[in-house]
Structures are given as C-alpha cells and as structure tokens.
PDB file of C-alpha atoms in Angstrom:
ATOM      1  CA  MET A   1     122.813 100.619 143.621  1.00 44.00           C
ATOM      2  CA  LEU A   2     122.401 103.051 140.619  1.00 47.00           C
ATOM      3  CA  ASN A   3     120.953  99.992 138.868  1.00 49.00           C
ATOM      4  CA  ASP A   4     117.593 101.297 141.564  1.00 54.00           C
ATOM      5  CA  ILE A   5     118.775 105.334 140.734  1.00 59.00           C
ATOM      6  CA  ALA A   6     115.887 105.792 137.937  1.00 61.00           C
ATOM      7  CA  ILE A   7     115.832 110.048 136.058  1.00 65.00           C
ATOM      8  CA  SER A   8     113.633 111.397 133.967  1.00 68.00           C
ATOM      9  CA  GLY A   9     114.177 113.511 130.807  1.00 68.00           C
ATOM     10  CA  SER A  10     112.943 116.412 132.700  1.00 75.00           C
ATOM     11  CA  GLY A  11     114.984 116.098 135.824  1.00 74.00           C
ATOM     12  CA  LEU A  12     118.310 115.346 133.945  1.00 72.00           C
ATOM     13  CA  LEU A  13     116.869 119.018 132.119  1.00 80.00           C
ATOM     14  CA  MET A  14     117.056 120.194 135.775  1.00 84.00           C
ATOM     15  CA  LEU A  15     120.171 119.157 137.223  1.00 79.00           C
ATOM     16  CA  LEU A  16     121.721 120.256 134.205  1.00 82.00           C
ATOM     17  CA  VAL A  17     120.236 124.082 134.855  1.00 86.00           C
ATOM     18  CA  PHE A  18     120.730 123.537 138.442  1.00 85.00           C
ATOM     19  CA  LEU A  19     124.449 123.012 137.991  1.00 84.00           C
ATOM     20  CA  VAL A  20     125.054 125.478 135.379  1.00 86.00           C
ATOM     21  CA  LEU A  21     123.128 127.711 137.708  1.00 89.00           C
ATOM     22  CA  LEU A  22     125.593 126.966 140.313  1.00 86.00           C
ATOM     23  CA  THR A  23     128.670 127.790 138.562  1.00 86.00           C
ATOM     24  CA  LEU A  24     127.138 130.778 136.786  1.00 88.00           C
ATOM     25  CA  GLY A  25     126.063 131.963 140.406  1.00 88.00           C
ATOM     26  CA  ILE A  26     130.620 131.426 142.061  1.00 84.00           C
ATOM     27  CA  ILE A  27     131.503 133.096 139.186  1.00 83.00           C
ATOM     28  CA  PHE A  28     129.670 136.087 139.920  1.00 85.00           C
ATOM     29  CA  PHE A  29     130.602 135.331 144.071  1.00 83.00           C
ATOM     30  CA  PHE A  30     134.368 135.727 143.093  1.00 78.00           C
ATOM     31  CA  ARG A  31     134.242 138.369 140.771  1.00 80.00           C
ATOM     32  CA  ARG A  32     132.390 140.796 142.755  1.00 81.00           C
ATOM     33  CA  LYS A  33     134.859 140.042 145.424  1.00 75.00           C
ATOM     34  CA  TYR A  34     137.939 140.670 143.938  1.00 70.00           C
ATOM     35  CA  SER A  35     136.502 143.461 142.024  1.00 74.00           C
ATOM     36  CA  SER A  36     135.963 144.702 145.572  1.00 71.00           C
ATOM     37  CA  LEU A  37     139.825 144.765 146.332  1.00 67.00           C
ATOM     38  CA  SER A  38     141.166 148.309 145.964  1.00 63.00           C
ATOM     39  CA  ALA A  39     145.140 148.285 144.083  1.00 62.00           C
ATOM     40  CA  ASN A  40     146.146 151.759 146.178  1.00 63.00           C
ATOM     41  CA  GLU A  41     145.113 149.714 149.488  1.00 68.00           C
ATOM     42  CA  LEU A  42     146.742 146.164 149.176  1.00 64.00           C
ATOM     43  CA  THR A  43     149.832 148.722 147.950  1.00 64.00           C
ATOM     44  CA  GLU A  44     150.295 150.672 150.577  1.00 65.00           C
ATOM     45  CA  LYS A  45     149.622 147.459 153.080  1.00 67.00           C
ATOM     46  CA  TYR A  46     152.397 145.041 152.083  1.00 65.00           C
ATOM     47  CA  ARG A  47     155.088 147.866 151.455  1.00 64.00           C
ATOM     48  CA  ASP A  48     157.145 146.691 153.996  1.00 61.00           C
ATOM     49  CA  HIS A  49     156.635 143.636 153.516  1.00 64.00           C
ATOM     50  CA  GLN A  50     159.060 140.172 153.665  1.00 60.00           C
ATOM     51  CA  TRP A  51     158.162 138.405 150.631  1.00 59.00           C
ATOM     52  CA  LYS A  52     160.002 134.830 150.129  1.00 59.00           C
ATOM     53  CA  SER A  53     160.198 135.091 146.538  1.00 54.00           C
ATOM     54  CA  PRO A  54     160.693 139.120 144.312  1.00 50.00           C
ATOM     55  CA  LEU A  55     158.703 136.810 142.411  1.00 50.00           C
ATOM     56  CA  GLN A  56     156.090 135.998 144.251  1.00 54.00           C
ATOM     57  CA  GLY A  57     154.257 139.371 145.771  1.00 51.00           C
ATOM     58  CA  ARG A  58     155.274 141.150 142.095  1.00 50.00           C
ATOM     59  CA  SER A  59     152.002 140.828 140.098  1.00 50.00           C
ATOM     60  CA  LYS A  60     149.997 138.807 143.294  1.00 59.00           C
ATOM     61  CA  TYR A  61     149.057 139.488 146.560  1.00 65.00           C
ATOM     62  CA  PRO A  62     147.141 137.442 148.901  1.00 65.00           C
ATOM     63  CA  GLU A  63     144.514 138.685 148.769  1.00 66.00           C
ATOM     64  CA  ALA A  64     143.420 139.160 144.973  1.00 65.00           C
ATOM     65  CA  ASN A  65     145.464 135.711 144.086  1.00 66.00           C
ATOM     66  CA  ALA A  66     142.782 133.743 142.139  1.00 66.00           C
ATOM     67  CA  PHE A  67     144.973 130.566 141.312  1.00 70.00           C
ATOM     68  CA  GLY A  68     144.651 129.756 144.899  1.00 70.00           C
ATOM     69  CA  LEU A  69     142.127 128.401 144.477  1.00 74.00           C
ATOM     70  CA  SER A  70     142.870 126.541 141.061  1.00 78.00           C
ATOM     71  CA  ARG A  71     142.784 123.241 143.224  1.00 83.00           C
ATOM     72  CA  SER A  72     139.222 124.013 144.881  1.00 82.00           C
ATOM     73  CA  VAL A  73     137.993 124.934 141.047  1.00 80.00           C
ATOM     74  CA  PHE A  74     139.012 121.447 139.258  1.00 84.00           C
ATOM     75  CA  ARG A  75     136.638 119.757 142.250  1.00 86.00           C
ATOM     76  CA  TYR A  76     134.299 121.663 141.928  1.00 84.00           C
ATOM     77  CA  GLY A  77     134.081 120.754 138.420  1.00 84.00           C
ATOM     78  CA  LEU A  78     135.082 117.385 138.987  1.00 87.00           C
ATOM     79  CA  ALA A  79     131.824 116.623 141.145  1.00 85.00           C
ATOM     80  CA  ALA A  80     129.852 118.385 138.330  1.00 84.00           C
ATOM     81  CA  ALA A  81     130.606 116.271 135.127  1.00 85.00           C
ATOM     82  CA  LEU A  82     130.516 113.093 136.979  1.00 85.00           C
ATOM     83  CA  ALA A  83     127.227 114.026 138.961  1.00 81.00           C
ATOM     84  CA  LEU A  84     126.005 114.966 135.593  1.00 79.00           C
ATOM     85  CA  VAL A  85     127.617 111.576 134.263  1.00 82.00           C
ATOM     86  CA  LEU A  86     126.125 109.247 135.975  1.00 78.00           C
ATOM     87  CA  PHE A  87     122.329 110.903 136.709  1.00 75.00           C
ATOM     88  CA  SER A  88     123.306 110.577 132.399  1.00 75.00           C
ATOM     89  CA  PHE A  89     123.592 107.037 132.715  1.00 73.00           C
ATOM     90  CA  SER A  90     120.157 106.298 135.207  1.00 69.00           C
ATOM     91  CA  TRP A  91     117.985 108.550 132.193  1.00 65.00           C
ATOM     92  CA  THR A  92     115.004 106.356 132.171  1.00 60.00           C
ATOM     93  CA  THR A  93     112.758 106.776 129.989  1.00 59.00           C
ATOM     94  CA  VAL A  94     109.479 105.025 130.718  1.00 56.00           C
ATOM     95  CA  ASP A  95     106.753 103.890 127.717  1.00 59.00           C
ATOM     96  CA  GLU A  96     103.617 105.663 127.160  1.00 64.00           C
ATOM     97  CA  GLU A  97     100.833 102.568 128.638  1.00 72.00           C
ATOM     98  CA  ILE A  98      98.979 102.767 125.463  1.00 73.00           C
ATOM     99  CA  PHE A  99      95.293 101.061 126.032  1.00 73.00           C
ATOM    100  CA  ILE A 100      93.768  98.865 123.830  1.00 76.00           C
ATOM    101  CA  PRO A 101      90.061  97.399 124.651  1.00 77.00           C
ATOM    102  CA  GLU A 102      89.537  93.545 124.719  1.00 76.00           C
ATOM    103  CA  GLY A 103      89.607  91.473 121.703  1.00 75.00           C
ATOM    104  CA  ALA A 104      89.460  94.876 119.355  1.00 74.00           C
ATOM    105  CA  LEU A 105      90.546  93.557 115.853  1.00 75.00           C
ATOM    106  CA  GLU A 106      86.922  91.307 116.355  1.00 76.00           C
ATOM    107  CA  LEU A 107      83.986  92.494 114.571  1.00 73.00           C
ATOM    108  CA  ASP A 108      80.762  92.277 116.994  1.00 64.00           C
ATOM    109  CA  GLU A 109      78.908  91.268 113.240  1.00 62.00           C
ATOM    110  CA  GLU A 110      78.963  91.079 109.774  1.00 60.00           C
ATOM    111  CA  ILE A 111      78.307  93.640 108.551  1.00 60.00           C
ATOM    112  CA  GLU A 112      77.481  94.158 105.129  1.00 54.00           C
ATOM    113  CA  ILE A 113      80.407  95.612 103.059  1.00 52.00           C
ATOM    114  CA  GLU A 114      80.709  96.995  99.125  1.00 50.00           C
ATOM    115  CA  PRO A 115      82.483  93.783  97.782  1.00 50.00           C
ATOM    116  CA  PRO A 116      85.785  95.711  96.082  1.00 48.00           C
ATOM    117  CA  ARG A 117      86.068  96.577  92.529  1.00 51.00           C
ATOM    118  CA  THR A 118      86.752  94.410  89.925  1.00 49.00           C
ATOM    119  CA  ALA A 119      88.086  94.828  86.303  1.00 52.00           C
ATOM    120  CA  GLU A 120      85.012  92.935  83.911  1.00 56.00           C
ATOM    121  CA  PRO A 121      85.668  92.392  80.742  1.00 60.00           C
ATOM    122  CA  PRO A 122      83.061  94.482  78.462  1.00 68.00           C
ATOM    123  CA  PRO A 123      80.160  92.229  77.668  1.00 74.00           C
ATOM    124  CA  PRO A 124      80.071  90.743  73.771  1.00 78.00           C
ATOM    125  CA  PRO A 125      77.911  92.938  71.424  1.00 79.00           C
ATOM    126  CA  PRO A 126      74.844  91.234  69.955  1.00 81.00           C
ATOM    127  CA  PRO A 127      75.069  88.938  67.141  1.00 81.00           C
ATOM    128  CA  PRO A 128      73.548  90.310  63.783  1.00 80.00           C
ATOM    129  CA  PRO A 129      70.061  89.942  62.675  1.00 81.00           C
ATOM    130  CA  PRO A 130      69.798  86.937  60.168  1.00 81.00           C
ATOM    131  CA  PRO A 131      69.278  87.908  56.337  1.00 79.00           C
ATOM    132  CA  VAL A 132      65.717  88.429  55.322  1.00 77.00           C
ATOM    133  CA  ILE A 133      65.213  86.847  52.007  1.00 76.00           C
ATOM    134  CA  GLU A 134      61.999  89.035  50.024  1.00 73.00           C
ATOM    135  CA  GLU A 135      59.863  87.380  47.851  1.00 71.00           C
ATOM    136  CA  VAL A 136      59.842  89.965  43.811  1.00 61.00           C
ATOM    137  CA  PRO A 137      55.862  88.806  42.090  1.00 66.00           C
ATOM    138  CA  GLU A 138      56.469  88.133  39.140  1.00 62.00           C
ATOM    139  CA  GLU A 139      54.910  90.911  37.537  1.00 61.00           C
ATOM    140  CA  GLU A 140      57.907  92.619  38.540  1.00 56.00           C
ATOM    141  CA  ILE A 141      60.359  90.959  36.323  1.00 55.00           C
ATOM    142  CA  ILE A 142      61.664  92.327  33.740  1.00 58.00           C
ATOM    143  CA  GLU A 143      62.703  90.457  30.717  1.00 60.00           C
ATOM    144  CA  GLU A 144      66.179  91.048  29.253  1.00 61.00           C
ATOM    145  CA  GLU A 145      66.076  92.735  25.862  1.00 66.00           C
ATOM    146  CA  GLU A 146      68.624  90.463  23.912  1.00 71.00           C
ATOM    147  CA  PRO A 147      71.879  91.862  23.359  1.00 72.00           C
ATOM    148  CA  VAL A 148      72.872  94.150  20.150  1.00 72.00           C
ATOM    149  CA  PHE A 149      76.543  93.488  18.480  1.00 69.00           C
ATOM    150  CA  GLU A 150      77.781  96.435  17.146  1.00 71.00           C
ATOM    151  CA  ASP A 151      80.339  96.530  14.598  1.00 70.00           C
ATOM    152  CA  MET A 152      83.390  97.211  15.154  1.00 70.00           C
ATOM    153  CA  THR A 153      85.836  96.355  12.041  1.00 72.00           C
ATOM    154  CA  VAL A 154      88.698  98.780  11.756  1.00 67.00           C
ATOM    155  CA  GLU A 155      89.523  99.213   7.905  1.00 70.00           C
ATOM    156  CA  GLU A 156      92.553 101.074   5.900  1.00 69.00           C
ATOM    157  CA  GLU A 157      90.900 104.497   5.369  1.00 68.00           C
ATOM    158  CA  THR A 158      89.224 104.590   9.305  1.00 64.00           C
ATOM    159  CA  VAL A 159      91.147 107.255  10.916  1.00 67.00           C
ATOM    160  CA  ILE A 160      91.103 106.789  15.453  1.00 65.00           C
ATOM    161  CA  GLU A 161      91.060 109.659  17.748  1.00 67.00           C
ATOM    162  CA  ASP A 162      92.365 109.727  20.369  1.00 64.00           C
ATOM    163  CA  ALA A 163      90.569 108.997  23.375  1.00 61.00           C
ATOM    164  CA  PRO A 164      89.680 111.554  26.114  1.00 68.00           C
ATOM    165  CA  VAL A 165      91.956 111.501  29.399  1.00 68.00           C
ATOM    166  CA  VAL A 166      90.281 111.221  31.882  1.00 66.00           C
ATOM    167  CA  GLU A 167      91.582 112.231  35.642  1.00 71.00           C
ATOM    168  CA  GLU A 168      91.383 109.651  38.565  1.00 73.00           C
ATOM    169  CA  GLU A 169      90.332 111.936  41.128  1.00 76.00           C
ATOM    170  CA  ALA A 170      92.744 111.599  44.829  1.00 77.00           C
ATOM    171  CA  PRO A 171      91.740 108.725  47.210  1.00 80.00           C
ATOM    172  CA  PRO A 172      90.257 109.379  49.879  1.00 82.00           C
ATOM    173  CA  PRO A 173      92.005 110.073  53.138  1.00 84.00           C
ATOM    174  CA  PRO A 174      92.222 106.925  55.305  1.00 84.00           C
ATOM    175  CA  PRO A 175      90.477 107.035  58.227  1.00 85.00           C
ATOM    176  CA  PRO A 176      91.944 108.465  61.665  1.00 85.00           C
ATOM    177  CA  PRO A 177      92.810 105.636  63.727  1.00 85.00           C
ATOM    178  CA  PRO A 178      90.419 103.812  66.102  1.00 83.00           C
ATOM    179  CA  PRO A 179      90.831 105.297  69.713  1.00 83.00           C
ATOM    180  CA  PRO A 180      92.483 104.111  72.840  1.00 81.00           C
ATOM    181  CA  PRO A 181      90.875 101.342  74.745  1.00 77.00           C
ATOM    182  CA  PRO A 182      90.387 102.301  78.518  1.00 74.00           C
ATOM    183  CA  PRO A 183      92.797 100.961  81.126  1.00 71.00           C
ATOM    184  CA  GLU A 184      91.635  98.007  82.895  1.00 70.00           C
ATOM    185  CA  GLU A 185      91.396  98.849  86.373  1.00 72.00           C
ATOM    186  CA  GLU A 186      93.756  96.245  88.282  1.00 79.00           C
ATOM    187  CA  GLU A 187      91.507  93.402  90.678  1.00 85.00           C
ATOM    188  CA  ILE A 188      90.718  93.966  94.731  1.00 88.00           C
ATOM    189  CA  PHE A 189      91.280  90.967  96.192  1.00 90.00           C
ATOM    190  CA  LYS A 190      88.868  90.748  99.450  1.00 89.00           C
ATOM    191  CA  VAL A 191      90.363  87.209 100.752  1.00 89.00           C
ATOM    192  CA  VAL A 192      93.647  85.999  99.209  1.00 91.00           C
ATOM    193  CA  GLU A 193      96.730  83.693 100.427  1.00 90.00           C
ATOM    194  CA  GLN A 194      98.841  86.290 102.628  1.00 90.00           C
ATOM    195  CA  MET A 195      97.128  88.035 103.787  1.00 91.00           C
ATOM    196  CA  PRO A 196      98.557  92.192 104.234  1.00 93.00           C
ATOM    197  CA  ARG A 197     100.579  92.792 107.540  1.00 92.00           C
ATOM    198  CA  PHE A 198     101.126  95.858 109.091  1.00 93.00           C
ATOM    199  CA  PRO A 199     104.987  97.189 109.299  1.00 91.00           C
ATOM    200  CA  GLY A 200     107.327  96.224 112.210  1.00 87.00           C
ATOM    201  CA  CYS A 201     107.506  92.227 112.242  1.00 86.00           C
ATOM    202  CA  GLU A 202     109.651  91.242 108.449  1.00 82.00           C
ATOM    203  CA  ASN A 203     112.454  90.389 110.660  1.00 80.00           C
ATOM    204  CA  ALA A 204     111.352  88.745 113.624  1.00 73.00           C
ATOM    205  CA  GLY A 205     111.463  85.330 111.776  1.00 73.00           C
ATOM    206  CA  GLY A 206     108.854  82.350 112.531  1.00 77.00           C
ATOM    207  CA  SER A 207     106.448  80.905 110.769  1.00 84.00           C
ATOM    208  CA  GLU A 208     103.434  83.157 109.021  1.00 85.00           C
ATOM    209  CA  ALA A 209     101.694  83.258 111.761  1.00 86.00           C
ATOM    210  CA  GLU A 210     103.386  84.497 113.840  1.00 88.00           C
ATOM    211  CA  LYS A 211     104.581  87.371 111.991  1.00 89.00           C
ATOM    212  CA  LYS A 212     101.055  88.556 111.585  1.00 89.00           C
ATOM    213  CA  LYS A 213     100.366  87.457 115.491  1.00 89.00           C
ATOM    214  CA  CYS A 214     103.484  90.553 116.160  1.00 90.00           C
ATOM    215  CA  ALA A 215     102.180  92.929 112.794  1.00 90.00           C
ATOM    216  CA  ASP A 216      98.522  92.567 114.403  1.00 90.00           C
ATOM    217  CA  GLU A 217      99.824  93.204 117.772  1.00 90.00           C
ATOM    218  CA  LYS A 218     101.921  96.693 116.603  1.00 91.00           C
ATOM    219  CA  LEU A 219      98.788  97.768 114.621  1.00 92.00           C
ATOM    220  CA  LEU A 220      96.992  98.251 117.903  1.00 91.00           C
ATOM    221  CA  GLN A 221      99.377 100.052 119.402  1.00 91.00           C
ATOM    222  CA  TYR A 222      99.406 102.638 116.373  1.00 92.00           C
ATOM    223  CA  ILE A 223      95.929 103.008 116.214  1.00 91.00           C
ATOM    224  CA  TYR A 224      95.667 103.133 120.313  1.00 90.00           C
ATOM    225  CA  LYS A 225      98.549 105.652 120.263  1.00 90.00           C
ATOM    226  CA  ASN A 226      97.776 107.461 117.754  1.00 91.00           C
ATOM    227  CA  LEU A 227      93.631 107.528 118.289  1.00 90.00           C
ATOM    228  CA  LYS A 228      92.390 110.478 119.166  1.00 90.00           C
ATOM    229  CA  TYR A 229      88.824 110.264 121.847  1.00 90.00           C
ATOM    230  CA  PRO A 230      87.175 112.925 120.942  1.00 90.00           C
ATOM    231  CA  ALA A 231      86.084 115.407 123.363  1.00 90.00           C
ATOM    232  CA  ILE A 232      82.299 115.887 122.246  1.00 91.00           C
ATOM    233  CA  ALA A 233      82.230 112.493 122.229  1.00 89.00           C
ATOM    234  CA  ARG A 234      84.291 111.803 125.481  1.00 89.00           C
ATOM    235  CA  GLU A 235      81.818 114.380 127.647  1.00 89.00           C
ATOM    236  CA  ASN A 236      78.645 112.700 126.963  1.00 89.00           C
ATOM    237  CA  GLY A 237      80.193 109.118 127.265  1.00 89.00           C
ATOM    238  CA  VAL A 238      79.613 107.429 123.384  1.00 88.00           C
ATOM    239  CA  GLU A 239      81.306 104.655 123.443  1.00 89.00           C
ATOM    240  CA  GLY A 240      81.552 101.380 120.481  1.00 89.00           C
ATOM    241  CA  MET A 241      82.668  99.818 117.232  1.00 90.00           C
ATOM    242  CA  ALA A 242      84.439 102.666 114.459  1.00 91.00           C
ATOM    243  CA  VAL A 243      84.805 100.076 111.040  1.00 92.00           C
ATOM    244  CA  VAL A 244      87.218 101.783 108.510  1.00 93.00           C
ATOM    245  CA  GLN A 245      87.858  99.556 104.835  1.00 93.00           C
ATOM    246  CA  PHE A 246      90.959 100.415 102.704  1.00 94.00           C
ATOM    247  CA  VAL A 247      92.444  98.984 100.370  1.00 94.00           C
ATOM    248  CA  VAL A 248      96.751  98.208 100.754  1.00 94.00           C
ATOM    249  CA  GLY A 249      97.867  98.097  96.961  1.00 92.00           C
ATOM    250  CA  ARG A 250     100.819  96.831  95.719  1.00 91.00           C
ATOM    251  CA  ASP A 251     103.573  99.097  97.330  1.00 91.00           C
ATOM    252  CA  GLY A 252     102.466  98.507 100.790  1.00 92.00           C
ATOM    253  CA  SER A 253     100.413 102.394 100.151  1.00 92.00           C
ATOM    254  CA  VAL A 254      97.259 102.911 102.245  1.00 93.00           C
ATOM    255  CA  SER A 255      94.847 104.083  99.312  1.00 92.00           C
ATOM    256  CA  GLU A 256      90.412 104.500  99.097  1.00 91.00           C
ATOM    257  CA  VAL A 257      90.346 104.911 102.866  1.00 93.00           C
ATOM    258  CA  ASN A 258      86.457 104.627 103.107  1.00 92.00           C
ATOM    259  CA  LEU A 259      84.324 104.440 106.767  1.00 92.00           C
ATOM    260  CA  VAL A 260      81.815 101.514 106.968  1.00 91.00           C
ATOM    261  CA  ARG A 261      80.343 102.273 110.551  1.00 90.00           C
ATOM    262  CA  ASP A 262      80.437 105.417 112.138  1.00 90.00           C
ATOM    263  CA  PRO A 263      79.585 105.688 115.881  1.00 89.00           C
ATOM    264  CA  GLY A 264      78.681 109.040 116.034  1.00 88.00           C
ATOM    265  CA  ALA A 265      79.778 111.847 117.410  1.00 88.00           C
ATOM    266  CA  GLY A 266      83.657 112.484 115.148  1.00 91.00           C
ATOM    267  CA  THR A 267      84.809 108.789 116.310  1.00 92.00           C
ATOM    268  CA  GLY A 268      84.423 107.890 113.145  1.00 91.00           C
ATOM    269  CA  ALA A 269      86.116 111.098 111.750  1.00 92.00           C
ATOM    270  CA  ALA A 270      88.616 110.084 114.435  1.00 93.00           C
ATOM    271  CA  ALA A 271      89.502 106.150 113.560  1.00 93.00           C
ATOM    272  CA  GLN A 272      89.060 107.338 109.488  1.00 93.00           C
ATOM    273  CA  LYS A 273      92.084 110.243 110.598  1.00 93.00           C
ATOM    274  CA  VAL A 274      94.127 107.539 112.018  1.00 93.00           C
ATOM    275  CA  VAL A 275      94.272 105.291 109.409  1.00 93.00           C
ATOM    276  CA  GLU A 276      95.453 107.723 106.467  1.00 93.00           C
ATOM    277  CA  SER A 277      98.019 109.028 108.742  1.00 92.00           C
ATOM    278  CA  MET A 278      99.505 105.059 107.958  1.00 92.00           C
ATOM    279  CA  ASN A 279     101.589 106.220 105.006  1.00 90.00           C
ATOM    280  CA  ASN A 280     103.549 109.101 106.604  1.00 89.00           C
ATOM    281  CA  MET A 281     104.701 106.087 109.050  1.00 86.00           C
ATOM    282  CA  GLY A 282     108.068 105.484 106.589  1.00 84.00           C
ATOM    283  CA  GLN A 283     107.326 102.178 106.606  1.00 89.00           C
ATOM    284  CA  LYS A 284     104.691 101.031 104.195  1.00 91.00           C
ATOM    285  CA  TRP A 285     102.413  97.938 105.411  1.00 93.00           C
ATOM    286  CA  THR A 286     103.486  94.173 103.186  1.00 91.00           C
ATOM    287  CA  PRO A 287     101.360  94.036 100.598  1.00 93.00           C
ATOM    288  CA  GLY A 288      98.873  90.953 100.233  1.00 92.00           C
ATOM    289  CA  LYS A 289     100.344  88.116  97.733  1.00 92.00           C
ATOM    290  CA  GLN A 290      98.570  85.637  95.460  1.00 90.00           C
ATOM    291  CA  ARG A 291     100.175  82.785  93.709  1.00 88.00           C
ATOM    292  CA  GLY A 292     103.082  84.953  95.264  1.00 88.00           C
ATOM    293  CA  ARG A 293     102.817  87.957  93.123  1.00 91.00           C
ATOM    294  CA  ALA A 294     101.432  90.985  95.558  1.00 92.00           C
ATOM    295  CA  VAL A 295      97.893  92.356  94.622  1.00 93.00           C
ATOM    296  CA  LYS A 296      95.917  94.719  96.320  1.00 93.00           C
ATOM    297  CA  VAL A 297      93.725  93.404  98.873  1.00 93.00           C
ATOM    298  CA  GLN A 298      90.983  95.124 101.154  1.00 93.00           C
ATOM    299  CA  TYR A 299      90.738  95.298 104.511  1.00 92.00           C
ATOM    300  CA  THR A 300      88.774  95.692 106.860  1.00 91.00           C
ATOM    301  CA  LEU A 301      90.234  97.048 110.285  1.00 91.00           C
ATOM    302  CA  PRO A 302      86.998  98.124 113.861  1.00 92.00           C
ATOM    303  CA  VAL A 303      88.363 100.618 115.827  1.00 91.00           C
ATOM    304  CA  LYS A 304      87.497 100.433 119.047  1.00 90.00           C
ATOM    305  CA  PHE A 305      86.390 104.066 121.423  1.00 90.00           C
ATOM    306  CA  LYS A 306      85.083 102.618 125.219  1.00 87.00           C
ATOM    307  CA  LEU A 307      86.402 104.922 127.918  1.00 85.00           C
ATOM    308  CA  GLU A 308      88.425 103.982 130.179  1.00 78.00           C
ATOM    309  CA  GLY A 309      87.869 103.205 134.159  1.00 63.00           C
TER     310      GLY A 309
END
C-alpha cells in the first residue's frame, strides 16, 4: 500500500510546515490556558481539600498540572514523527521529460565545413641561381711584370732596427643568436580511429559501439535539457537546424566553438551557448584517439529547433 503513495518535494515541505504550525498552535493554546488561572483562586478553592499525599498538593493543582498531559503529548509527537517518516519514504522525484526531436544527430544535407587547421611545414627556400661566367676581353688582360728581387743580405756592420709593434684590433662581437622557431601548431583531425565521446558511459562496460550509442543519448539529453528556445523564435514559429562546430582537445575540453549554420531569431546563439557550457559540466569528454594516442578532433553537432505539438 505504501508503494502506491507518491508525494512530491513541495508536498513534503507543506506537511512539515503544517506539523510545525500545529505544534506551535498547541503550545500557544496551553500556555494561554495555564496563564489565565489565578493562583489566589486556586489556593482558596483547595484550602480545605484533603490530599491523598502531602506532596500531591504541595506545588501542583489539578487544573494547573501540565504533567498530566505528558502521555497525550508523547502520543502526538510519536504520531507526527511517524507520519513525517512515512511521507519521507514516499517522497518521489519525477524526472523532467526532455523533448528530443526525431533524428536529432542526423544532418539533413552535406554541409561544407572549413577543414581544420593543420601544422604544415614551411616551403623550402628557392635554389640559388647558377653562376654566370663572363668572358674577359683580350684588351683588358694585363701582362704580369717580372718580379724584382731585393738583396736581403745581412752583414756584420748592419744595424737591425726593431720592427714596429702593430696593435691587433679587437675581434668583432659574435652575431646574435637566431630567433627561436615558432611553435608548431598541433594537428586537428576530422576523422580518427576512435571519435570523441560525451562523458558518462566509459564505466558502463560493453563494446565501443555500445559506449558510443550511450554517449550519444547522454549528449542529446544534455543538449535539449539545457537548450533555451528563444522567445522571439517561439513567438514567430521559427524552426530549423543549427550546426555548431567545435574541437575536443586531448584533455577532453571543448574549444574553438564556431556556428556553421544559424536558422535565425537567436537559435544559433542558443545552440552555441549550450556547447560552450560543456566545460562547466564537471566531467570532460573522452578525447578521440589515433593509433592509441589522444589527439585533437573536430566535432560537428547538429541542434534541431522544433516546437512541440
């Protein structure tokens, strides 16, 4: 029977508020009742009363004996606690129904997408031009004169003077080191052996195809749960498919979010905002792999806007 009882969070809160107000009301009622009793009237009333025990009437009169209600108060508290526990066990959370359009991950037509950036090597330098041999005219040929030999004989009386000291010039400073080469941009793949997957299915077990199917379902749930249909598009009946292109990094982060197709009326911006919010999920994508190594992969995501009913 208890399995048939279902109560929402707001209903449980209302029950708790009711029990608190009822308890406060009971306390206020008995406090007002006992405060209205006059000690002089009670003393005069029970002046000649014969008590069964001297302690029975020493400090308490029957009308002012609050301890006489202890059993009733205990029963009320037990019933209230039991009701609260039963309703707490019957607290039911209902998952919000998410409207996912049919064929949400299917592209209607082939979309021309700019290819991802890749680190291309710089072109080789051009070859040097071949040397040009110029012919010297015969008129310009200068005949070499015969060398003249100078007598360098040293005799005993010859005085040899010290050769002048020639100061050597300081060597020129070394040239500055060449600038460091520009950092190579990491290649971004478009198709890899294992495409990136939305988080939440890696520990579910199963084959790669089953993990991909599970990841696609969780991706659709995340997209259409957090997607805000623009009011202007809803009022004007704007429907269509926005296409968002982004890059899943080696660490599973989402970057370079670009809007490829925009149906208008703010739908494209809404789709782009949902994709950018994936970095705040707490879990990151499972990165794509090529030859067992995590790489950057370009991902294309269609987001369909369709009014219900």
